[in-house]
Amino acid sequence: MEREELMGKTEAILFAGGEPVALDRIAQVLGVRTYAIEEIIDVLKEKYNTPTSGIHLLRLENSAQFCTNPAYAQPVRDVLDLKRSIPLSQAAMEVLAVVAYNQPVTKAFVEQVRGVDCSGVISSLVQKELLEERGRLELPGRPLLYGTTENFLRCFQLSSLDELPPPPSDEAEEQEQELTFDGM
C-alpha cells in the first residue's frame, strides 16, 4: 500500500472513530506494522497541528484521536451549546497528581500522602473518567488500585505520562522549608 493511501485510510479511521483509536489496531486492520502507523501519525500531526487549523491530532500513549484546536474551543461550544466544564477543585488536582506520579495506587496511599479522606474525590474523578480502577492489591481486604485514563491525558494535553513535569525533589522541598523557617 502506498504511503499516501495509508495516510488517507489512517486519517479516515481517526476521523470516524471519534474516540481514541489504538495504533496497533489501525496497523492490524490496514495490514502494516505499528511503527508505520506511528510515522503516519507524526506526519498527520504536522499537517493538522498548526495554529490556524481547526482540528488537531492528539497522540495518547498508544492511541490517537482528532480533537478541536483549543484556540477555537469557545466558538464550537457556542454553536453546539456546550456548557463549559467545571474546573477541578484543588483537592481533585492533588489527588490526580498523587495518582499520576505513583500509579497504580490505593485510596489509602492517596489519603496517607494528602492526610485527609479522599473517597469522595476519587469517586468523582472515576465518574469524570480521569481515574479508573486498575485491579486489586494482593493484601487483606484486597483494596482497589487506581490509575489515570486516556481521558486524563487528553484533558491535560499530554501524549503520555512521560510528559509530566518532574516532581519536586526532596532537596528542593527541604530548602523551601528552611527558607520558610528562617523567615519566622
Short mmCIF file of C-alpha atoms in Angstrom, two decimals, residues 3 7 19 24-25 31-32 38 41 53 64 71 79 89 93 110 119-121 126 139 148 151 155 157 161 169 173 176:
data_model
loop_
_atom_site.label_atom_id
_atom_site.label_comp_id
_atom_site.label_asym_id
_atom_site.label_seq_id
_atom_site.Cartn_x
_atom_site.Cartn_y
_atom_site.Cartn_z
CA ARG A 3 2.16 5.94 1.78
CA MET A 7 -2.19 8.15 5.32
CA GLU A 19 -12.73 8.34 20.49
CA ASP A 24 -1.82 -1.31 16.84
CA ARG A 25 -5.48 -1.87 15.90
CA GLY A 31 -2.04 -4.88 7.31
CA VAL A 32 1.06 -2.88 8.24
CA GLU A 38 3.29 5.84 14.23
CA ILE A 41 0.56 9.87 12.88
CA SER A 53 -6.08 24.58 11.82
CA ALA A 64 -4.57 8.76 18.60
CA ALA A 71 -7.81 28.05 20.38
CA VAL A 79 -22.52 26.75 18.25
CA SER A 89 -11.08 21.55 42.81
CA MET A 93 -5.92 18.25 41.33
CA VAL A 110 -3.54 8.77 48.39
CA SER A 119 -13.22 8.77 49.00
CA GLY A 120 -15.49 11.42 47.52
CA VAL A 121 -12.77 12.99 45.38
CA VAL A 126 -13.64 8.00 38.39
CA LEU A 139 -3.32 -7.66 50.61
CA THR A 148 -5.12 7.68 35.24
CA ASN A 151 -9.21 10.98 29.15
CA CYS A 155 -7.74 16.80 29.25
CA GLN A 157 -2.98 17.69 26.64
CA LEU A 161 2.71 10.27 31.44
CA SER A 169 12.89 16.86 44.68
CA GLU A 173 11.37 20.90 49.47
CA GLU A 176 11.85 25.71 50.79
#
